[in-house]
Tab-separated table of N, CA and C in Angstrom:
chain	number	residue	atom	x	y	z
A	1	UNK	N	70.345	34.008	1.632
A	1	UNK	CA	70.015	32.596	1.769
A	1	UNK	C	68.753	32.401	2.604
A	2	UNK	N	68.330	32.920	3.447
A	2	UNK	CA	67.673	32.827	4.386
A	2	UNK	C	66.025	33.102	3.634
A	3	UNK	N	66.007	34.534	3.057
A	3	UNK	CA	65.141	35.177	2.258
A	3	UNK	C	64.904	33.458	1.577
A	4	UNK	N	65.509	32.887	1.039
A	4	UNK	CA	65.142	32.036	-0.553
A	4	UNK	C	64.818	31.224	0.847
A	5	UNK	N	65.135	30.432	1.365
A	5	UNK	CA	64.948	29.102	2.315
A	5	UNK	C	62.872	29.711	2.884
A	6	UNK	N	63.034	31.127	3.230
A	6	UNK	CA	61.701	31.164	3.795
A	6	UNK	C	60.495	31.481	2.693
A	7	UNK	N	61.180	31.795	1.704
A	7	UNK	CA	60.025	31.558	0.359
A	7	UNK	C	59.731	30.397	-0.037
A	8	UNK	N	60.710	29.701	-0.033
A	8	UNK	CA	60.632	28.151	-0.486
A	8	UNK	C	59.574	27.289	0.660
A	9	UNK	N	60.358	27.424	2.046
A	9	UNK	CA	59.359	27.134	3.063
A	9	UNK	C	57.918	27.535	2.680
A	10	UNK	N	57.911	28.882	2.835
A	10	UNK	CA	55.976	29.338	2.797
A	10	UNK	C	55.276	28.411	1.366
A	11	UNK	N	55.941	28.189	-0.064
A	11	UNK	CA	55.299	27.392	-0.736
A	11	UNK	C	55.120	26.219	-0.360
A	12	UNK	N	56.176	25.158	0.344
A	12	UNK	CA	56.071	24.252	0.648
A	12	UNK	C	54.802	23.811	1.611
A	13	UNK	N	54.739	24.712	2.578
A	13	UNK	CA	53.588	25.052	3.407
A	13	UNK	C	52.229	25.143	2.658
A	14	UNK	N	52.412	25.947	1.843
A	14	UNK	CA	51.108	26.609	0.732
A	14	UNK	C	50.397	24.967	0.364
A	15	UNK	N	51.608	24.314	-0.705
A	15	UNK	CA	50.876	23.003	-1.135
A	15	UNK	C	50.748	22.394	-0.451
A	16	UNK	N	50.855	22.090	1.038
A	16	UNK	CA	50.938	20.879	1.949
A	16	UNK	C	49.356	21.120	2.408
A	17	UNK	N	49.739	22.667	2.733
A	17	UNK	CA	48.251	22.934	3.460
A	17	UNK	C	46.935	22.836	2.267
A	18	UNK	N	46.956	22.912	1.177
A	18	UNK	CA	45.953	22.951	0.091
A	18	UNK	C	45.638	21.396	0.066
A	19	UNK	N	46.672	20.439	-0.294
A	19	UNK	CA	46.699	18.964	0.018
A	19	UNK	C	45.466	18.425	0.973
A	20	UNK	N	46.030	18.808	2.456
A	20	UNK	CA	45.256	18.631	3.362
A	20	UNK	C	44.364	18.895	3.693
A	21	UNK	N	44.039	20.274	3.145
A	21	UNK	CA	42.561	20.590	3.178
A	21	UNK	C	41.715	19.745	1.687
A	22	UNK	N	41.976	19.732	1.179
A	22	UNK	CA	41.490	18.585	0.213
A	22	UNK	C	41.155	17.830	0.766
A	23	UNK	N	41.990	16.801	0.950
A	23	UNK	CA	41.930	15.465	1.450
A	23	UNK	C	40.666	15.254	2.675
A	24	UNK	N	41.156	16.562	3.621
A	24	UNK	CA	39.826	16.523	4.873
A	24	UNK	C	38.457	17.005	4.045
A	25	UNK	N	38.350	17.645	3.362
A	25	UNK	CA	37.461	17.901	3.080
A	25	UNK	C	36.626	16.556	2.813
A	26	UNK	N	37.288	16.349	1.566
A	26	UNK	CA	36.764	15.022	0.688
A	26	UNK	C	36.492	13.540	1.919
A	27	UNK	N	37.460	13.542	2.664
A	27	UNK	CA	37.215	12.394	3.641
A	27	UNK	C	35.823	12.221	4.296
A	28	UNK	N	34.877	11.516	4.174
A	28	UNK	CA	34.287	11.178	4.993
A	28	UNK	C	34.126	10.532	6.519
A	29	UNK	N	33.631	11.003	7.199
A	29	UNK	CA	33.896	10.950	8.823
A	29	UNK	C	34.557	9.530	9.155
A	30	UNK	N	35.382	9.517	9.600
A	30	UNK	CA	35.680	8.214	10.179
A	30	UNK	C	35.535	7.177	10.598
A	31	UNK	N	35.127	5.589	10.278
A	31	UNK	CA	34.269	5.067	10.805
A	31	UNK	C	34.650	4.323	11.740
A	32	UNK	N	36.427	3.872	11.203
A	32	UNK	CA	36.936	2.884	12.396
A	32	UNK	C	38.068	3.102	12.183
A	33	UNK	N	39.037	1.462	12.477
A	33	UNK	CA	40.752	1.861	12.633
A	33	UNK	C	40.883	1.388	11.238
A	34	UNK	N	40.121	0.498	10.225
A	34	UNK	CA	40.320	0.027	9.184
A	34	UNK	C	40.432	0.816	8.182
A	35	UNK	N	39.199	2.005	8.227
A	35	UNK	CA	39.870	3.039	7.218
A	35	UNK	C	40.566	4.252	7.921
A	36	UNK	N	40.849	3.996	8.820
A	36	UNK	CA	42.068	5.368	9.337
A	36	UNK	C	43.023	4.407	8.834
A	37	UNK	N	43.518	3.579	8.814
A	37	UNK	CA	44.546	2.736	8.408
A	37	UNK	C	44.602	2.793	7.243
A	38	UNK	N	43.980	2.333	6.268
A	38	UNK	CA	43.871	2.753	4.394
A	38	UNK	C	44.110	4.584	4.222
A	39	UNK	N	43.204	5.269	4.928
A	39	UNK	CA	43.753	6.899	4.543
A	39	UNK	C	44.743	7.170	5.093
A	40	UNK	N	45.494	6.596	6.113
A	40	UNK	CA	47.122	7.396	6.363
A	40	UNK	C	48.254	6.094	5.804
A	41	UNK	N	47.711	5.300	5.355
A	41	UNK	CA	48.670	4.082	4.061
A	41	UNK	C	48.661	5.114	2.914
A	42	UNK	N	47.725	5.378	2.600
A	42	UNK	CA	47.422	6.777	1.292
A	42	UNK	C	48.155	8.052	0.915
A	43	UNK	N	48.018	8.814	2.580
A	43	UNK	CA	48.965	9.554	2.731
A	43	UNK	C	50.385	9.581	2.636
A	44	UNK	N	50.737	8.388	3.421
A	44	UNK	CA	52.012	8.255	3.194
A	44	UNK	C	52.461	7.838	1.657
A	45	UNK	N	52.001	6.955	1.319
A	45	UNK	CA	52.374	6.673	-0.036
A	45	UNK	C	52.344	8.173	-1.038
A	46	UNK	N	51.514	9.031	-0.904
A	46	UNK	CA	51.272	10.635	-1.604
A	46	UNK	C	53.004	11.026	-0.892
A	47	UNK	N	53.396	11.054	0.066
A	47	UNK	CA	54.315	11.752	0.301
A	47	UNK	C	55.687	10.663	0.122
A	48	UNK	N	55.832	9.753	-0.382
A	48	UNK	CA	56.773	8.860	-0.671
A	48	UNK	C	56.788	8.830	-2.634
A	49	UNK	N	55.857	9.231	-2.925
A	49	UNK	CA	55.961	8.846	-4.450
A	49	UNK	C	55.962	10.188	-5.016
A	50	UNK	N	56.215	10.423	-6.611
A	50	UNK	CA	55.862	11.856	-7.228
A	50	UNK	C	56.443	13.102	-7.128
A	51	UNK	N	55.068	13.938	-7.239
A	51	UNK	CA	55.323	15.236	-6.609
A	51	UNK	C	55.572	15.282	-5.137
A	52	UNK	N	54.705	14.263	-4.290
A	52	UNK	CA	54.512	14.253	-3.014
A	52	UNK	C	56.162	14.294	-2.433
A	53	UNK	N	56.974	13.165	-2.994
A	53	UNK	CA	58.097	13.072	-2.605
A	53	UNK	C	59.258	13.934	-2.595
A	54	UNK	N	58.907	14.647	-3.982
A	54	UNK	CA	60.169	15.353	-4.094
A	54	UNK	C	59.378	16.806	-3.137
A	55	UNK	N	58.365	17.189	-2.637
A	55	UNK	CA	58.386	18.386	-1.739
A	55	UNK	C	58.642	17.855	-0.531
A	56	UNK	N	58.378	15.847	-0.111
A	56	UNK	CA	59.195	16.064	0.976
A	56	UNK	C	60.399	15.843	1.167
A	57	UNK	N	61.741	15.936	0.132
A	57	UNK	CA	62.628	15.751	-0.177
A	57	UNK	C	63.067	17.457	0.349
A	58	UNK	N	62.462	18.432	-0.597
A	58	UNK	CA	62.644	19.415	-0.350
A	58	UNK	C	62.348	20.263	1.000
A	59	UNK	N	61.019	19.648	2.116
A	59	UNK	CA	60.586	19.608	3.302
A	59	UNK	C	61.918	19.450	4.072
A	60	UNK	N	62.707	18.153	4.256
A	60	UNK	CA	63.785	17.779	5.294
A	60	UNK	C	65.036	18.494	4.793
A	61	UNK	N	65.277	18.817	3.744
A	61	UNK	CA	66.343	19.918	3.603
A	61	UNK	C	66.823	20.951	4.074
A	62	UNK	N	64.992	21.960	3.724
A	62	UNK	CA	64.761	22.934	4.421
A	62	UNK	C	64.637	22.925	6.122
A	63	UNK	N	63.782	21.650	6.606
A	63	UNK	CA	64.557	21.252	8.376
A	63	UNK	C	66.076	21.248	8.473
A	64	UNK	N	66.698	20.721	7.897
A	64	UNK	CA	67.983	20.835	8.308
A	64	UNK	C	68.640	21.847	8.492
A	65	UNK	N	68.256	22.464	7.180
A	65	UNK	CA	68.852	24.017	7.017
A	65	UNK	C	68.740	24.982	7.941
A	66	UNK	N	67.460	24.892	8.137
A	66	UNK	CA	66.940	25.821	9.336
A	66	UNK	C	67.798	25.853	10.613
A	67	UNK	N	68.486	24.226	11.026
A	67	UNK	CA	69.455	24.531	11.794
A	67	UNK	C	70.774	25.880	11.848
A	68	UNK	N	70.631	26.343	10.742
A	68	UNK	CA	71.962	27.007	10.455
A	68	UNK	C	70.888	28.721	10.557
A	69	UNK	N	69.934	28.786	9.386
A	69	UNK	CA	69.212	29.869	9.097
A	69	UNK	C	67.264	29.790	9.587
A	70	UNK	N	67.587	30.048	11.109
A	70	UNK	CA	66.694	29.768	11.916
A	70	UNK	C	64.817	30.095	11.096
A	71	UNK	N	65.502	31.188	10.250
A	71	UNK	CA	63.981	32.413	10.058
A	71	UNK	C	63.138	31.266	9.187
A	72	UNK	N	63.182	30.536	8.334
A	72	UNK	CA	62.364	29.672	8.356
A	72	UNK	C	61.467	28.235	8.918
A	73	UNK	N	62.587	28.282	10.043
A	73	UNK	CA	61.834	27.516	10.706
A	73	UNK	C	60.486	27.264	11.335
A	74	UNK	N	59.933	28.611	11.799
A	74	UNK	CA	58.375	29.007	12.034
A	74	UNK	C	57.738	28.272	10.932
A	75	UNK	N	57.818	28.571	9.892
A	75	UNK	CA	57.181	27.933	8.562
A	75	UNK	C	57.105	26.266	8.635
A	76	UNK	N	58.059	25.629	9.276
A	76	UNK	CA	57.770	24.242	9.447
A	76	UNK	C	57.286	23.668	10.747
A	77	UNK	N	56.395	24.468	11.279
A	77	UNK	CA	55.698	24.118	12.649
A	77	UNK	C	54.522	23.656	11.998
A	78	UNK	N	53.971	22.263	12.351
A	78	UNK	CA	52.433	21.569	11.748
A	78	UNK	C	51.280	22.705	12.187
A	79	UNK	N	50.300	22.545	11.142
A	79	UNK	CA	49.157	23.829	11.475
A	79	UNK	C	48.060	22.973	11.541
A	80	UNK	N	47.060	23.804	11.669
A	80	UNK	CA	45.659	23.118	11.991
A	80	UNK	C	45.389	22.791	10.111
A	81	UNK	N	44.464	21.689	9.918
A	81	UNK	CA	43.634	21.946	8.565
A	81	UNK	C	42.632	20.497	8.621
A	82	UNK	N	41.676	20.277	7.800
A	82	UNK	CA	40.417	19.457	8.237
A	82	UNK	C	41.265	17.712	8.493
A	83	UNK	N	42.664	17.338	7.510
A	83	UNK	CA	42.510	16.514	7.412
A	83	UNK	C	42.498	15.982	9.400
A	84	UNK	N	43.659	17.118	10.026
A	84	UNK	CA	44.010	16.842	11.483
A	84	UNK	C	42.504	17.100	12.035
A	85	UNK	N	41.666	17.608	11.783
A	85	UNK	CA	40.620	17.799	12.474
A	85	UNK	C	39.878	16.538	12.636
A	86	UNK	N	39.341	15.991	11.714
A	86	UNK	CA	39.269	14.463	11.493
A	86	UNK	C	39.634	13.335	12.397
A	87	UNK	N	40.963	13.665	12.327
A	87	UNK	CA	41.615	12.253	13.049
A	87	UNK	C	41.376	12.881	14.380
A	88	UNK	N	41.548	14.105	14.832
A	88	UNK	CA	40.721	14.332	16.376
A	88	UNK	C	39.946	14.339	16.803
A	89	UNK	N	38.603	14.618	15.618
A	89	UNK	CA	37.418	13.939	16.339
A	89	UNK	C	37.187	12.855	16.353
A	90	UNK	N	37.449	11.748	15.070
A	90	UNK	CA	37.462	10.383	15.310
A	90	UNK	C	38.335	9.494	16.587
A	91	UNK	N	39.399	10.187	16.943
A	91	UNK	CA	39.737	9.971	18.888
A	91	UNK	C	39.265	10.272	19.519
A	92	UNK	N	38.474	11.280	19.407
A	92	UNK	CA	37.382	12.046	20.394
A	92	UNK	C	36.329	11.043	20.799
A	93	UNK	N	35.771	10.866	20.160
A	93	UNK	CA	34.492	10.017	19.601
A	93	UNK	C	34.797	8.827	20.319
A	94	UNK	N	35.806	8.012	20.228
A	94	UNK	CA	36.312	7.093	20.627
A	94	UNK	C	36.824	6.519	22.388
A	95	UNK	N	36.627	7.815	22.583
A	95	UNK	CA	36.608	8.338	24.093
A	95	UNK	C	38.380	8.160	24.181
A	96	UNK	N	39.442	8.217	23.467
A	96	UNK	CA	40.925	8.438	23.464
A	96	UNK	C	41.184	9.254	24.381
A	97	UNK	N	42.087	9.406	25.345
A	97	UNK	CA	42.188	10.108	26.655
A	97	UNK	C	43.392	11.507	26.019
A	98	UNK	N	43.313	12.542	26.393
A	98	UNK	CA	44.014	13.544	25.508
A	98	UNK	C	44.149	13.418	23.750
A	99	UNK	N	42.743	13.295	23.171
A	99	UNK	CA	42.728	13.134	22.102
A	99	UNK	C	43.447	14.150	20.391
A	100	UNK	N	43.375	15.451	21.317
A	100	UNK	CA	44.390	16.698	20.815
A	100	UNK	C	45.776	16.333	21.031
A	101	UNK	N	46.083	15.947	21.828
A	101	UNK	CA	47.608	15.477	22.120
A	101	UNK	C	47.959	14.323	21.068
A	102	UNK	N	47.530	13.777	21.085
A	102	UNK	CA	47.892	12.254	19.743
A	102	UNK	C	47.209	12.666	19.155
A	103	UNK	N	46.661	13.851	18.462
A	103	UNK	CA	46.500	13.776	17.139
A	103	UNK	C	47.961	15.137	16.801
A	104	UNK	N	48.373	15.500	17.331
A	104	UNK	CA	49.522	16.108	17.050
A	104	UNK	C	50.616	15.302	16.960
A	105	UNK	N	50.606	13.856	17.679
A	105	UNK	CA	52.012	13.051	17.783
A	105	UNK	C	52.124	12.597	16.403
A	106	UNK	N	50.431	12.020	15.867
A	106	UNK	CA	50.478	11.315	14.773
A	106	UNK	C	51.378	11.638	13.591
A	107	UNK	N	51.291	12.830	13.121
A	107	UNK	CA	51.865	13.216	12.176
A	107	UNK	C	53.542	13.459	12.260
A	108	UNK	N	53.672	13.245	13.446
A	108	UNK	CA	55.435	13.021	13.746
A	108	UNK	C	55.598	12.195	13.826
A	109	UNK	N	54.676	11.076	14.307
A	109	UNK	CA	55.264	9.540	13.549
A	109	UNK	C	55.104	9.556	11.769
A	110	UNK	N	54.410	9.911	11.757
A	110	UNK	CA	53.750	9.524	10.101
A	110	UNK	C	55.540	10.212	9.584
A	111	UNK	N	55.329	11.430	9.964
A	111	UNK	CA	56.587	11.674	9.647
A	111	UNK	C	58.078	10.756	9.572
A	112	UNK	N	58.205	10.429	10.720
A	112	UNK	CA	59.353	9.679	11.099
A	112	UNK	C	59.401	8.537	9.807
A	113	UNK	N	58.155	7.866	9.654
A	113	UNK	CA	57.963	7.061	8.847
A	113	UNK	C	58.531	7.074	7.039
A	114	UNK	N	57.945	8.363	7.002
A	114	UNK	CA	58.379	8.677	5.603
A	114	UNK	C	59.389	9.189	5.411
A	115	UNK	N	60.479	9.663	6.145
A	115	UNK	CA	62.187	9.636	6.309
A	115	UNK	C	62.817	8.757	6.442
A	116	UNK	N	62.600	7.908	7.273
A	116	UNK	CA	62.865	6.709	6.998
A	116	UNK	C	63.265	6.106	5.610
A	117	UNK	N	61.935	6.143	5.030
A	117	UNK	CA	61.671	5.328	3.499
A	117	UNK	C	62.303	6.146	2.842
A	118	UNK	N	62.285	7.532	3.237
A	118	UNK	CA	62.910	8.270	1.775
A	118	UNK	C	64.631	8.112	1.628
A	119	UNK	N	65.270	7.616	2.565
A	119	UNK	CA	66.441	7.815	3.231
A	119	UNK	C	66.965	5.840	2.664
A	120	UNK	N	65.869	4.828	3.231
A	120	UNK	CA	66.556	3.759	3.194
A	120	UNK	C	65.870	3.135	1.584
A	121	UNK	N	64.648	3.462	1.138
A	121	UNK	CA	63.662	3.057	0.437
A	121	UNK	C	62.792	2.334	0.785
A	122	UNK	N	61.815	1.652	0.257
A	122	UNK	CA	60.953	0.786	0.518
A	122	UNK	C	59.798	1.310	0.672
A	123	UNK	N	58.753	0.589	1.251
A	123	UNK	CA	57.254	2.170	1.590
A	123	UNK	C	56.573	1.177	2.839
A	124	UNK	N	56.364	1.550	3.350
A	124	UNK	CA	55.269	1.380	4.952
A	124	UNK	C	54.440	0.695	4.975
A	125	UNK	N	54.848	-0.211	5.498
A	125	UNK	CA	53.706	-1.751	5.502
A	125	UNK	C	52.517	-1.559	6.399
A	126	UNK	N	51.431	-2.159	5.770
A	126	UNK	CA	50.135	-2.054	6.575
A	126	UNK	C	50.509	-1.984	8.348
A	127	UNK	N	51.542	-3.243	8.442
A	127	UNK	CA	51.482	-3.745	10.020
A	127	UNK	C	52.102	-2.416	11.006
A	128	UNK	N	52.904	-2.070	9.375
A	128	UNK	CA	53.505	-0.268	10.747
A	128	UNK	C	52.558	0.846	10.932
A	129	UNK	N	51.727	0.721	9.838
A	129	UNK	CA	50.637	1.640	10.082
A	129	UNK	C	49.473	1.269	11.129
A	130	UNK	N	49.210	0.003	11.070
A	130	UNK	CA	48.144	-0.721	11.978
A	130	UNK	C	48.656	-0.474	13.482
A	131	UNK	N	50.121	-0.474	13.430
A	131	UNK	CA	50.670	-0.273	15.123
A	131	UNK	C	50.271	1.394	15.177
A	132	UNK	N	50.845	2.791	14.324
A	132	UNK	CA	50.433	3.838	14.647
A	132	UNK	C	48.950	3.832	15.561
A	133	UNK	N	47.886	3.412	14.447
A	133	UNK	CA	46.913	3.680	13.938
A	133	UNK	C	46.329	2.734	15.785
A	134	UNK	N	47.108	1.737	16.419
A	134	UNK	CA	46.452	0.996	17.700
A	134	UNK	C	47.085	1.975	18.512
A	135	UNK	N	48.777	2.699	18.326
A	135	UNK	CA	48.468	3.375	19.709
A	135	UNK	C	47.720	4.744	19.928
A	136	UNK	N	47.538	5.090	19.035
A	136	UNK	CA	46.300	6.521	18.822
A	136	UNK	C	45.675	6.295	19.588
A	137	UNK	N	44.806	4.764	19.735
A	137	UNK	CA	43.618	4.593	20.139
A	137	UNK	C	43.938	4.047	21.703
A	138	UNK	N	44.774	4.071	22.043
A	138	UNK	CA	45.048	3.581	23.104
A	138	UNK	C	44.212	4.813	24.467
C-alpha cells in the first residue's frame, strides 16, 4: 500500500510541479494586488474544476492516508517553482516584512480554500481572495 500511495504521490507532485512552472513562467511580473487577485482566482478555479480537481481530490486522500502510511508524506511537502517565486518577489518589492514567510502561508490558505469548496461546493469569491491577497501585503 504504501509503495502505490508514494507513486501516486510523486505523479501528483510531477503534474502540480509542471503546472506551476508553467504558469510562473508564462506570468508576467506582478504589477499589483488586482492581478495577484485575478491569477490566484485562476488558480484556484484550475484546482476546483476538471483535471485540476480530481488531482486535488486525489491530493487530500493521499494527506489523509499518509496519516496511517507515513512514507509518502515527504512527497506532499510544498516545493519551490517560479509560480511561488513570483508572489515573493512581488512582496519583496512591496517592502512586505518576512516576505518568504507569507509566501509559504499563501498557498495553505489557497489551500484551505479549495477544501473547503471541494468538500461543501461552490468556488471562491473575489472578496475571499481580495482578503488573502490584503493580508500578504500587510
Amino acid at each position: 500500500m504504501a509503495a502505490l500511495l508514494t507513486a501516486l504521490v510523486r505523479r501528483l507532485v510531477e503534474r502540480d510541479q509542471a503546472e506551476l512552472r508553467s504558469a510562473g513562467e508564462e506570468l508576467p511580473p506582478l504589477r499589483d494586488a488586482d492581478q495577484l487577485t485575478e491569477q490566484m482566482g485562476e488558480f484556484i478555479e484550475q484546482r476546483l474544476t476538471g483535471e485540476g480537481r480530481r488531482r486535488s481530490l486525489a491530493r487530500y486522500a493521499c494527506a489523509v492516508e499518509s496519516v496511517c502510511h507515513p512514507e509518502p508524506r515527504a512527497g506532499l511537502v510544498p516545493r519551490e517553482n517560479a509560480a511561488r517565486d513570483a508572489l515573493r518577489d512581488y512582496l519583496a518589492a512591496r517592502g512586505v516584512a518576512d516576505a518568504e514567510g507569507r509566501t509559504l502561508t499563501r498557498p495553505a490558505c489557497v489551500d484551505r480554500l479549495v477544501f473547503d469548496r471541494l468538500l461543501g461546493g461552490g468556488r471562491v469569491s473575489e472578496p475571499e481572495i481580495r482578503g488573502l491577497v490584503a493580508t500578504a501585503l500587510r
